């Protein structure tokens, strides 16, 4: 009997949809399709043109313009901003979520304010952020922080509030001090929900990064896309979008792998 390889099967199942998209994309550009919402595909670059641009961004030698061979610099700058904003959000949201989920008084005090601030779009914060922080990395990191903060906070609260009461009672019977219950019992038991919040937040961090890098920043994937828009270089815009999508995908896989490593020795987390 032939052994099945789950990784190979997953890869084979994932290929048909991107392949179909590439075929339809090529046909749509060649035949100038007009799609709903007024999308005119005749103005888009072909997949081949985007591929050439990606190769030139990575190593240069094809286009020989200002963007040739600059991918690593843009990618590194954006990654630093995402990690800084996401890391700050996790450091603030997880402890606050544990406290709000565990203590009803803290929840009643803070929940109205959280629900008032949460619906405000991060894009609405952008003009104010530029005025109070200024142009540069600080405003971009702050916007990423805002985007990542609320998903982590809400999922942490939900996970903590769903911790079984019997688990807390068992910890008390075993003599676990109340001060240690939060990080020895509550936090591990709610990790599944926290992990979901972390993955959502990390994806949003890459989405909002483009907004944060559109003004006053010269290096970064969002800045590159903005410059390409000003120069009407659609191939560069699409190439930047693809790189951001790949970055989000790789970041999610790395985060999932890190969570697996963390939870391997804790049955309550897996």
Short mmCIF file of C-alpha atoms in Angstrom, two decimals:
data_model
loop_
_atom_site.label_atom_id
_atom_site.label_comp_id
_atom_site.label_asym_id
_atom_site.label_seq_id
_atom_site.Cartn_x
_atom_site.Cartn_y
_atom_site.Cartn_z
CA UNK A 1 0.00 0.00 0.00
CA UNK A 2 1.35 3.42 -0.97
CA UNK A 3 1.86 5.78 1.93
CA UNK A 4 0.11 9.08 1.67
CA UNK A 5 2.05 12.28 2.22
CA UNK A 6 -0.24 14.90 3.79
CA UNK A 7 2.08 17.76 2.81
CA UNK A 8 2.15 16.74 -0.85
CA UNK A 9 -1.62 16.22 -0.89
CA UNK A 10 -2.18 19.66 0.59
CA UNK A 11 0.10 21.22 -2.02
CA UNK A 12 -1.64 19.46 -4.90
CA UNK A 13 -5.05 20.55 -3.63
CA UNK A 14 -3.85 24.14 -3.29
CA UNK A 15 -2.50 24.45 -6.85
CA UNK A 16 -5.63 24.33 -9.07
CA UNK A 17 -7.21 27.56 -7.78
CA UNK A 18 -4.10 29.77 -8.27
CA UNK A 19 -3.56 28.18 -11.70
CA UNK A 20 -7.15 28.95 -12.69
CA UNK A 21 -6.76 32.52 -11.46
CA UNK A 22 -3.63 32.97 -13.58
CA UNK A 23 -5.41 31.64 -16.68
CA UNK A 24 -8.46 33.87 -16.17
CA UNK A 25 -6.20 36.82 -15.36
CA UNK A 26 -4.27 36.38 -18.60
CA UNK A 27 -7.43 35.98 -20.68
CA UNK A 28 -9.07 38.95 -18.99
CA UNK A 29 -6.15 41.27 -19.75
CA UNK A 30 -5.77 40.06 -23.35
CA UNK A 31 -9.49 40.37 -24.09
CA UNK A 32 -10.02 43.50 -21.97
CA UNK A 33 -12.83 42.06 -19.89
CA UNK A 34 -15.06 44.43 -17.94
CA UNK A 35 -16.05 42.99 -14.57
CA UNK A 36 -18.58 44.13 -11.95
CA UNK A 37 -17.78 47.30 -9.96
CA UNK A 38 -16.38 48.85 -13.13
CA UNK A 39 -13.19 46.77 -13.15
CA UNK A 40 -11.50 47.05 -16.54
CA UNK A 41 -8.94 44.29 -16.81
CA UNK A 42 -7.39 45.79 -19.92
CA UNK A 43 -5.52 48.22 -17.69
CA UNK A 44 -3.95 45.43 -15.61
CA UNK A 45 -0.53 43.94 -16.32
CA UNK A 46 -0.30 40.32 -17.37
CA UNK A 47 1.01 37.67 -14.94
CA UNK A 48 4.18 37.48 -17.06
CA UNK A 49 4.81 41.21 -16.65
CA UNK A 50 4.26 40.96 -12.90
CA UNK A 51 6.60 37.97 -12.73
CA UNK A 52 9.34 39.91 -14.54
CA UNK A 53 8.84 42.80 -12.13
CA UNK A 54 9.12 40.49 -9.12
CA UNK A 55 12.36 39.04 -10.44
CA UNK A 56 13.72 42.52 -11.08
CA UNK A 57 12.68 43.68 -7.61
CA UNK A 58 14.50 40.77 -6.04
CA UNK A 59 17.72 40.82 -8.03
CA UNK A 60 17.63 43.58 -10.63
CA UNK A 61 18.94 43.31 -14.16
CA UNK A 62 15.64 43.33 -16.07
CA UNK A 63 14.10 46.79 -15.68
CA UNK A 64 17.11 48.79 -14.48
CA UNK A 65 15.03 51.48 -12.83
CA UNK A 66 14.89 52.96 -9.31
CA UNK A 67 13.08 49.89 -7.94
CA UNK A 68 15.44 47.23 -9.32
CA UNK A 69 16.95 45.07 -6.60
CA UNK A 70 15.24 46.98 -3.78
CA UNK A 71 12.88 44.25 -2.55
CA UNK A 72 15.01 43.20 0.41
CA UNK A 73 15.27 46.76 1.74
CA UNK A 74 11.52 47.36 1.44
CA UNK A 75 10.71 43.97 2.93
CA UNK A 76 13.04 44.42 5.89
CA UNK A 77 11.66 47.88 6.71
CA UNK A 78 8.05 46.67 6.59
CA UNK A 79 8.80 43.55 8.62
CA UNK A 80 10.38 45.61 11.38
CA UNK A 81 7.31 47.85 11.61
CA UNK A 82 4.91 44.90 11.65
CA UNK A 83 6.88 43.09 14.35
CA UNK A 84 7.14 46.23 16.48
CA UNK A 85 3.44 47.09 16.29
CA UNK A 86 2.26 43.50 16.63
CA UNK A 87 4.64 42.80 19.52
CA UNK A 88 3.46 45.89 21.44
CA UNK A 89 -0.16 44.90 20.85
CA UNK A 90 0.43 41.40 22.23
CA UNK A 91 2.31 42.71 25.27
CA UNK A 92 -0.56 45.08 26.10
CA UNK A 93 -3.63 43.12 24.99
CA UNK A 94 -2.92 39.68 26.50
CA UNK A 95 -2.40 40.83 30.12
CA UNK A 96 -5.31 43.24 29.87
CA UNK A 97 -7.53 40.54 28.37
CA UNK A 98 -6.64 38.11 31.16
CA UNK A 99 -7.52 40.68 33.79
CA UNK A 100 -10.79 41.68 32.09
CA UNK A 101 -11.78 38.08 31.54
CA UNK A 102 -10.95 36.95 35.05
CA UNK A 103 -12.23 39.86 37.17
CA UNK A 104 -15.78 41.06 36.60
CA UNK A 105 -15.12 44.49 38.09
CA UNK A 106 -12.33 45.17 35.59
CA UNK A 107 -14.56 43.92 32.79
CA UNK A 108 -17.42 46.25 33.77
CA UNK A 109 -15.04 49.17 34.07
CA UNK A 110 -13.23 48.72 30.76
CA UNK A 111 -15.66 46.96 28.42
CA UNK A 112 -17.72 50.07 27.52
CA UNK A 113 -14.57 51.98 26.58
CA UNK A 114 -13.22 49.06 24.57
CA UNK A 115 -16.47 48.71 22.64
CA UNK A 116 -16.53 52.44 22.00
CA UNK A 117 -13.00 52.54 20.57
CA UNK A 118 -13.08 49.21 18.73
CA UNK A 119 -15.43 50.20 15.85
CA UNK A 120 -13.29 53.22 14.90
CA UNK A 121 -11.45 52.22 11.70
CA UNK A 122 -7.69 52.35 11.82
CA UNK A 123 -7.80 54.42 8.63
CA UNK A 124 -9.72 57.07 10.57
CA UNK A 125 -6.84 57.23 13.04
CA UNK A 126 -4.30 57.85 10.27
CA UNK A 127 -4.78 61.64 9.86
CA UNK A 128 -4.75 62.20 13.62
CA UNK A 129 -1.71 59.98 14.01
CA UNK A 130 0.23 62.03 11.49
CA UNK A 131 -0.60 65.20 13.44
CA UNK A 132 0.22 63.95 16.94
CA UNK A 133 3.12 61.62 16.10
CA UNK A 134 4.38 62.95 12.80
CA UNK A 135 5.71 61.28 9.70
CA UNK A 136 7.93 58.25 9.91
CA UNK A 137 8.12 54.87 11.57
CA UNK A 138 6.31 55.92 14.75
CA UNK A 139 2.97 56.58 13.06
CA UNK A 140 3.13 53.36 11.01
CA UNK A 141 3.96 51.27 14.08
CA UNK A 142 1.15 52.91 16.05
CA UNK A 143 -1.41 52.13 13.34
CA UNK A 144 -0.25 48.50 13.24
CA UNK A 145 -0.54 48.41 17.03
CA UNK A 146 -4.15 49.64 16.87
CA UNK A 147 -5.07 47.11 14.19
CA UNK A 148 -3.62 44.19 16.15
CA UNK A 149 -4.66 45.22 19.65
CA UNK A 150 -8.40 44.60 19.61
CA UNK A 151 -8.46 41.12 18.00
CA UNK A 152 -5.94 39.88 20.57
CA UNK A 153 -7.78 41.57 23.44
CA UNK A 154 -11.25 40.26 22.55
CA UNK A 155 -10.06 36.70 21.91
CA UNK A 156 -8.12 36.71 25.16
CA UNK A 157 -11.17 37.88 27.10
CA UNK A 158 -13.33 35.22 25.44
CA UNK A 159 -10.79 32.48 26.12
CA UNK A 160 -10.34 33.43 29.77
CA UNK A 161 -14.08 33.59 30.41
CA UNK A 162 -14.47 30.08 28.96
CA UNK A 163 -11.95 28.47 31.31
CA UNK A 164 -13.80 25.65 33.11
CA UNK A 165 -14.63 26.40 36.73
CA UNK A 166 -13.59 22.87 37.69
CA UNK A 167 -10.09 23.61 36.45
CA UNK A 168 -9.85 26.59 38.78
CA UNK A 169 -11.27 24.56 41.64
CA UNK A 170 -8.74 21.80 41.01
CA UNK A 171 -5.92 24.34 41.08
CA UNK A 172 -7.18 25.68 44.40
CA UNK A 173 -7.44 22.17 45.84
CA UNK A 174 -3.84 21.48 44.81
CA UNK A 175 -2.73 24.57 46.69
CA UNK A 176 -1.94 26.87 43.77
CA UNK A 177 -1.61 30.42 45.16
CA UNK A 178 -4.22 32.85 43.74
CA UNK A 179 -1.46 35.06 42.35
CA UNK A 180 -0.16 32.15 40.25
CA UNK A 181 -3.52 30.96 38.97
CA UNK A 182 -3.55 33.54 36.17
CA UNK A 183 -0.35 32.43 34.44
CA UNK A 184 -0.28 28.78 35.55
CA UNK A 185 -3.92 27.86 34.89
CA UNK A 186 -5.98 30.60 33.23
CA UNK A 187 -3.50 31.65 30.55
CA UNK A 188 -2.62 28.11 29.37
CA UNK A 189 -6.26 27.01 29.38
CA UNK A 190 -7.31 29.98 27.22
CA UNK A 191 -4.40 29.72 24.80
CA UNK A 192 -6.48 28.24 21.98
CA UNK A 193 -8.62 31.37 21.79
CA UNK A 194 -5.61 33.64 22.24
CA UNK A 195 -3.85 31.89 19.37
CA UNK A 196 -6.82 32.60 17.08
CA UNK A 197 -6.66 36.26 18.04
CA UNK A 198 -2.93 36.37 17.38
CA UNK A 199 -3.35 34.97 13.87
CA UNK A 200 -6.14 37.41 13.00
CA UNK A 201 -4.16 40.31 14.43
CA UNK A 202 -1.00 39.41 12.52
CA UNK A 203 -2.94 39.34 9.26
CA UNK A 204 -4.49 42.72 9.99
CA UNK A 205 -1.06 44.10 10.85
CA UNK A 206 0.10 43.47 7.28
CA UNK A 207 -3.12 44.98 5.90
CA UNK A 208 -2.83 48.21 7.86
CA UNK A 209 0.90 48.48 7.25
CA UNK A 210 0.20 49.77 3.75
CA UNK A 211 -1.88 52.61 5.20
CA UNK A 212 0.87 53.52 7.64
CA UNK A 213 3.52 53.58 4.93
CA UNK A 214 1.67 55.70 2.40
CA UNK A 215 2.76 59.10 3.77
CA UNK A 216 6.15 60.34 4.89
CA UNK A 217 7.98 57.01 4.47
CA UNK A 218 10.30 56.26 1.58
CA UNK A 219 11.18 52.62 2.32
CA UNK A 220 8.67 49.82 2.82
CA UNK A 221 6.23 47.78 0.77
CA UNK A 222 3.43 50.30 1.30
CA UNK A 223 5.73 53.16 0.31
CA UNK A 224 6.77 51.24 -2.80
CA UNK A 225 3.14 50.70 -3.80
CA UNK A 226 2.37 54.39 -3.22
CA UNK A 227 5.28 55.47 -5.41
CA UNK A 228 4.19 52.99 -8.07
CA UNK A 229 0.66 54.44 -7.97
CA UNK A 230 2.00 57.97 -8.49
CA UNK A 231 3.95 56.72 -11.52
CA UNK A 232 1.05 54.56 -12.84
CA UNK A 233 3.16 51.39 -12.74
CA UNK A 234 0.49 48.75 -12.38
CA UNK A 235 2.96 45.88 -12.61
CA UNK A 236 4.83 47.22 -9.59
CA UNK A 237 1.60 47.73 -7.66
CA UNK A 238 0.47 44.14 -8.25
CA UNK A 239 3.96 42.83 -7.48
CA UNK A 240 3.90 44.69 -4.16
CA UNK A 241 0.47 43.25 -3.38
CA UNK A 242 1.73 39.74 -4.07
CA UNK A 243 4.76 40.24 -1.83
CA UNK A 244 2.55 41.49 1.02
CA UNK A 245 0.27 38.47 0.59
CA UNK A 246 3.25 36.12 0.70
CA UNK A 247 4.59 37.91 3.78
CA UNK A 248 1.27 37.51 5.55
CA UNK A 249 1.12 33.83 4.63
CA UNK A 250 4.68 33.12 5.78
CA UNK A 251 4.16 35.11 8.99
CA UNK A 252 1.02 33.12 9.78
CA UNK A 253 2.84 29.82 9.19
CA UNK A 254 5.73 30.91 11.41
CA UNK A 255 3.34 32.02 14.15
CA UNK A 256 1.45 28.74 13.96
CA UNK A 257 4.71 26.82 14.18
CA UNK A 258 5.82 28.85 17.17
CA UNK A 259 2.52 28.18 18.93
CA UNK A 260 2.89 24.45 18.27
CA UNK A 261 6.33 24.52 19.86
CA UNK A 262 4.97 26.40 22.87
CA UNK A 263 1.99 24.11 23.38
CA UNK A 264 3.69 20.76 22.78
CA UNK A 265 4.32 20.07 26.46
CA UNK A 266 1.01 21.45 27.73
CA UNK A 267 -2.06 19.28 27.07
CA UNK A 268 -4.41 22.17 27.90
CA UNK A 269 -3.05 24.19 24.99
CA UNK A 270 -3.08 21.66 22.17
#
